[in-house]
Amino acid sequence: MGFDMFVQGTTGQHPHRYLRRSVFSMLATSQHMVDLGMAFASDRPEFPDSCHLSGEDFSEEGAPVTEQARTYLAQLEETLSAHGGSGTGIPLHKFDSNDGWHVTAAECSAAVQAYEHTIAGGAAHPDEFADDVIPFLRTAARCDGFRVY
């Protein structure tokens, strides 16, 4: 069990399009992100209600075939992408579960800027970031962010 994070909108075999962390490693990574001003505590938004949907609203492949299914998926995407607070950087609720949260390019860019500012001010690069977290976030900031599964 862990977190698999995939940059959205990359083409080819970009070296920093995937990041994996175990549950415990993600907890430590998230805490360091908060400490460096890259992330902030946020409330997890409620998912849209899906009890009105049935299997008939989707094809066998899972594609929506009714307007109510398309509406639900649009609402779900809005929830998964919402910033969820007034903080700068990445809202922590997007690291609470592996439900396909969309960490946007703007959130990644703000996180990288906070990291660079804090490191330039004398903070140490966290061991937990290794050599992959910041390149991954820079790539995601140039693309369409990343998904958390």
PDB file of C-alpha atoms in Angstrom:
ATOM      1  CA  MET A   1       0.000   0.000   0.000  1.00  0.00           C
ATOM      2  CA  GLY A   2       1.263   3.411  -0.853  1.00  0.00           C
ATOM      3  CA  PHE A   3       0.908   6.396  -3.127  1.00  0.00           C
ATOM      4  CA  ASP A   4       1.577   6.339  -6.858  1.00  0.00           C
ATOM      5  CA  MET A   5       1.772   9.800  -8.378  1.00  0.00           C
ATOM      6  CA  PHE A   6       1.690  10.391 -12.131  1.00  0.00           C
ATOM      7  CA  VAL A   7       2.326  13.681 -13.932  1.00  0.00           C
ATOM      8  CA  GLN A   8      -0.547  14.581 -16.229  1.00  0.00           C
ATOM      9  CA  GLY A   9       0.176  15.661 -19.790  1.00  0.00           C
ATOM     10  CA  THR A  10       3.703  14.332 -20.248  1.00  0.00           C
ATOM     11  CA  THR A  11       4.669  12.714 -23.490  1.00  0.00           C
ATOM     12  CA  GLY A  12       7.222  10.009 -24.065  1.00  0.00           C
ATOM     13  CA  GLN A  13       9.423   8.599 -21.351  1.00  0.00           C
ATOM     14  CA  HIS A  14      10.055  11.693 -19.264  1.00  0.00           C
ATOM     15  CA  PRO A  15      12.340  10.718 -16.349  1.00  0.00           C
ATOM     16  CA  HIS A  16      10.358  12.572 -13.674  1.00  0.00           C
ATOM     17  CA  ARG A  17       6.767  11.683 -14.544  1.00  0.00           C
ATOM     18  CA  TYR A  18       6.247   9.128 -11.745  1.00  0.00           C
ATOM     19  CA  LEU A  19       6.797   9.249  -7.982  1.00  0.00           C
ATOM     20  CA  ARG A  20       6.044   6.516  -5.452  1.00  0.00           C
ATOM     21  CA  ARG A  21       5.958   6.726  -1.682  1.00  0.00           C
ATOM     22  CA  SER A  22       4.874   4.216   0.944  1.00  0.00           C
ATOM     23  CA  VAL A  23       2.202   5.368   3.375  1.00  0.00           C
ATOM     24  CA  PHE A  24       4.757   6.112   6.097  1.00  0.00           C
ATOM     25  CA  SER A  25       7.155   7.790   3.695  1.00  0.00           C
ATOM     26  CA  MET A  26       4.318   9.964   2.356  1.00  0.00           C
ATOM     27  CA  LEU A  27       3.511  11.075   5.904  1.00  0.00           C
ATOM     28  CA  ALA A  28       7.105  12.196   6.392  1.00  0.00           C
ATOM     29  CA  THR A  29       7.272  13.810   2.940  1.00  0.00           C
ATOM     30  CA  SER A  30       4.038  15.699   3.606  1.00  0.00           C
ATOM     31  CA  GLN A  31       5.279  16.958   6.975  1.00  0.00           C
ATOM     32  CA  HIS A  32       8.487  18.251   5.391  1.00  0.00           C
ATOM     33  CA  MET A  33       6.405  19.977   2.725  1.00  0.00           C
ATOM     34  CA  VAL A  34       4.418  21.753   5.446  1.00  0.00           C
ATOM     35  CA  ASP A  35       7.611  22.683   7.299  1.00  0.00           C
ATOM     36  CA  LEU A  36       9.033  24.226   4.101  1.00  0.00           C
ATOM     37  CA  GLY A  37       5.813  26.103   3.247  1.00  0.00           C
ATOM     38  CA  MET A  38       5.104  23.862   0.253  1.00  0.00           C
ATOM     39  CA  ALA A  39       1.828  22.426   1.586  1.00  0.00           C
ATOM     40  CA  PHE A  40      -0.887  23.366   4.043  1.00  0.00           C
ATOM     41  CA  ALA A  41      -3.508  21.674   6.198  1.00  0.00           C
ATOM     42  CA  SER A  42      -6.847  21.488   4.407  1.00  0.00           C
ATOM     43  CA  ASP A  43     -10.263  19.993   4.891  1.00  0.00           C
ATOM     44  CA  ARG A  44     -11.150  17.125   2.627  1.00  0.00           C
ATOM     45  CA  PRO A  45     -14.087  18.113   0.417  1.00  0.00           C
ATOM     46  CA  GLU A  46     -17.139  15.912   0.219  1.00  0.00           C
ATOM     47  CA  PHE A  47     -17.475  13.776  -2.864  1.00  0.00           C
ATOM     48  CA  PRO A  48     -20.580  14.298  -4.975  1.00  0.00           C
ATOM     49  CA  ASP A  49     -23.464  11.940  -4.249  1.00  0.00           C
ATOM     50  CA  SER A  50     -23.484   8.926  -6.568  1.00  0.00           C
ATOM     51  CA  CYS A  51     -26.362   6.921  -5.075  1.00  0.00           C
ATOM     52  CA  HIS A  52     -28.635   8.001  -7.931  1.00  0.00           C
ATOM     53  CA  LEU A  53     -26.380   6.234 -10.469  1.00  0.00           C
ATOM     54  CA  SER A  54     -26.585   2.613 -11.571  1.00  0.00           C
ATOM     55  CA  GLY A  55     -24.590   0.316 -13.796  1.00  0.00           C
ATOM     56  CA  GLU A  56     -26.839   1.327 -16.669  1.00  0.00           C
ATOM     57  CA  ASP A  57     -25.395   4.841 -16.551  1.00  0.00           C
ATOM     58  CA  PHE A  58     -22.012   3.510 -17.682  1.00  0.00           C
ATOM     59  CA  SER A  59     -20.767   1.292 -20.486  1.00  0.00           C
ATOM     60  CA  GLU A  60     -19.011  -1.995 -19.774  1.00  0.00           C
ATOM     61  CA  GLU A  61     -15.720  -0.088 -20.119  1.00  0.00           C
ATOM     62  CA  GLY A  62     -16.852   2.424 -17.487  1.00  0.00           C
ATOM     63  CA  ALA A  63     -17.572   5.327 -19.841  1.00  0.00           C
ATOM     64  CA  PRO A  64     -20.618   7.458 -18.998  1.00  0.00           C
ATOM     65  CA  VAL A  65     -23.593   6.860 -21.298  1.00  0.00           C
ATOM     66  CA  THR A  66     -26.195   9.110 -19.645  1.00  0.00           C
ATOM     67  CA  GLU A  67     -26.263  12.822 -18.941  1.00  0.00           C
ATOM     68  CA  GLN A  68     -26.503  12.214 -15.189  1.00  0.00           C
ATOM     69  CA  ALA A  69     -23.361  10.062 -15.325  1.00  0.00           C
ATOM     70  CA  ARG A  70     -21.503  12.758 -17.281  1.00  0.00           C
ATOM     71  CA  THR A  71     -22.670  15.392 -14.788  1.00  0.00           C
ATOM     72  CA  TYR A  72     -21.545  13.254 -11.855  1.00  0.00           C
ATOM     73  CA  LEU A  73     -18.087  12.696 -13.391  1.00  0.00           C
ATOM     74  CA  ALA A  74     -17.705  16.443 -14.043  1.00  0.00           C
ATOM     75  CA  GLN A  75     -18.608  17.161 -10.413  1.00  0.00           C
ATOM     76  CA  LEU A  76     -16.200  14.478  -9.237  1.00  0.00           C
ATOM     77  CA  GLU A  77     -13.381  15.951 -11.330  1.00  0.00           C
ATOM     78  CA  GLU A  78     -14.111  19.391  -9.904  1.00  0.00           C
ATOM     79  CA  THR A  79     -13.887  17.964  -6.369  1.00  0.00           C
ATOM     80  CA  LEU A  80     -10.642  16.093  -7.085  1.00  0.00           C
ATOM     81  CA  SER A  81      -9.022  19.243  -8.517  1.00  0.00           C
ATOM     82  CA  ALA A  82     -10.354  21.856  -6.072  1.00  0.00           C
ATOM     83  CA  HIS A  83      -7.717  23.732  -4.085  1.00  0.00           C
ATOM     84  CA  GLY A  84      -9.592  23.233  -0.832  1.00  0.00           C
ATOM     85  CA  GLY A  85      -8.444  26.200   1.183  1.00  0.00           C
ATOM     86  CA  SER A  86      -6.684  29.511   1.141  1.00  0.00           C
ATOM     87  CA  GLY A  87      -3.163  28.220   1.729  1.00  0.00           C
ATOM     88  CA  THR A  88      -0.249  28.318  -0.675  1.00  0.00           C
ATOM     89  CA  GLY A  89       1.062  25.186  -2.311  1.00  0.00           C
ATOM     90  CA  ILE A  90      -0.476  21.743  -2.100  1.00  0.00           C
ATOM     91  CA  PRO A  91      -3.503  21.073   0.126  1.00  0.00           C
ATOM     92  CA  LEU A  92      -2.674  18.100   2.365  1.00  0.00           C
ATOM     93  CA  HIS A  93      -6.034  16.406   1.866  1.00  0.00           C
ATOM     94  CA  LYS A  94      -4.763  15.420  -1.588  1.00  0.00           C
ATOM     95  CA  PHE A  95      -2.240  13.159   0.166  1.00  0.00           C
ATOM     96  CA  ASP A  96      -4.792  11.621   2.569  1.00  0.00           C
ATOM     97  CA  SER A  97      -5.934   8.933   0.154  1.00  0.00           C
ATOM     98  CA  ASN A  98      -5.134   7.540  -3.244  1.00  0.00           C
ATOM     99  CA  ASP A  99      -8.489   8.436  -4.823  1.00  0.00           C
ATOM    100  CA  GLY A 100      -7.080  10.120  -7.925  1.00  0.00           C
ATOM    101  CA  TRP A 101      -6.661  13.594  -6.454  1.00  0.00           C
ATOM    102  CA  HIS A 102      -5.451  16.136  -8.998  1.00  0.00           C
ATOM    103  CA  VAL A 103      -2.646  18.300  -7.679  1.00  0.00           C
ATOM    104  CA  THR A 104      -2.757  21.150 -10.176  1.00  0.00           C
ATOM    105  CA  ALA A 105       0.156  22.714 -12.025  1.00  0.00           C
ATOM    106  CA  ALA A 106      -0.407  25.959 -10.075  1.00  0.00           C
ATOM    107  CA  GLU A 107      -0.208  24.077  -6.760  1.00  0.00           C
ATOM    108  CA  CYS A 108       3.013  22.371  -7.884  1.00  0.00           C
ATOM    109  CA  SER A 109       4.518  25.662  -9.032  1.00  0.00           C
ATOM    110  CA  ALA A 110       3.702  27.336  -5.702  1.00  0.00           C
ATOM    111  CA  ALA A 111       5.228  24.369  -3.835  1.00  0.00           C
ATOM    112  CA  VAL A 112       8.452  24.562  -5.861  1.00  0.00           C
ATOM    113  CA  GLN A 113       8.681  28.333  -5.340  1.00  0.00           C
ATOM    114  CA  ALA A 114       8.215  27.894  -1.578  1.00  0.00           C
ATOM    115  CA  TYR A 115      10.893  25.182  -1.535  1.00  0.00           C
ATOM    116  CA  GLU A 116      13.387  27.325  -3.443  1.00  0.00           C
ATOM    117  CA  HIS A 117      12.713  30.360  -1.225  1.00  0.00           C
ATOM    118  CA  THR A 118      13.069  28.375   2.004  1.00  0.00           C
ATOM    119  CA  ILE A 119      16.208  26.526   0.886  1.00  0.00           C
ATOM    120  CA  ALA A 120      17.761  29.830  -0.251  1.00  0.00           C
ATOM    121  CA  GLY A 121      17.023  31.104   3.266  1.00  0.00           C
ATOM    122  CA  GLY A 122      19.158  28.354   4.791  1.00  0.00           C
ATOM    123  CA  ALA A 123      16.781  25.429   5.334  1.00  0.00           C
ATOM    124  CA  ALA A 124      18.168  21.984   4.570  1.00  0.00           C
ATOM    125  CA  HIS A 125      16.894  19.751   1.793  1.00  0.00           C
ATOM    126  CA  PRO A 126      14.982  16.961   3.593  1.00  0.00           C
ATOM    127  CA  ASP A 127      16.451  13.476   3.247  1.00  0.00           C
ATOM    128  CA  GLU A 128      12.905  12.207   2.636  1.00  0.00           C
ATOM    129  CA  PHE A 129      12.757  14.213  -0.613  1.00  0.00           C
ATOM    130  CA  ALA A 130      15.776  12.257  -1.890  1.00  0.00           C
ATOM    131  CA  ASP A 131      16.572  13.343  -5.439  1.00  0.00           C
ATOM    132  CA  ASP A 132      13.106  12.795  -6.899  1.00  0.00           C
ATOM    133  CA  VAL A 133      10.462  14.974  -5.186  1.00  0.00           C
ATOM    134  CA  ILE A 134      11.557  18.385  -6.459  1.00  0.00           C
ATOM    135  CA  PRO A 135      12.260  17.271 -10.081  1.00  0.00           C
ATOM    136  CA  PHE A 136       8.860  15.537 -10.062  1.00  0.00           C
ATOM    137  CA  LEU A 137       7.118  18.709  -8.838  1.00  0.00           C
ATOM    138  CA  ARG A 138       8.972  20.846 -11.401  1.00  0.00           C
ATOM    139  CA  THR A 139       7.825  18.519 -14.177  1.00  0.00           C
ATOM    140  CA  ALA A 140       4.245  18.540 -12.891  1.00  0.00           C
ATOM    141  CA  ALA A 141       4.302  22.355 -12.715  1.00  0.00           C
ATOM    142  CA  ARG A 142       5.223  22.500 -16.418  1.00  0.00           C
ATOM    143  CA  CYS A 143       2.532  20.002 -17.380  1.00  0.00           C
ATOM    144  CA  ASP A 144      -0.983  19.564 -15.966  1.00  0.00           C
ATOM    145  CA  GLY A 145      -0.009  18.755 -12.391  1.00  0.00           C
ATOM    146  CA  PHE A 146      -0.235  15.179 -11.167  1.00  0.00           C
ATOM    147  CA  ARG A 147      -2.676  12.546  -9.937  1.00  0.00           C
ATOM    148  CA  VAL A 148      -2.411  10.718  -6.629  1.00  0.00           C
ATOM    149  CA  TYR A 149      -3.412   7.025  -6.720  1.00  0.00           C
TER     150      TYR A 149
END
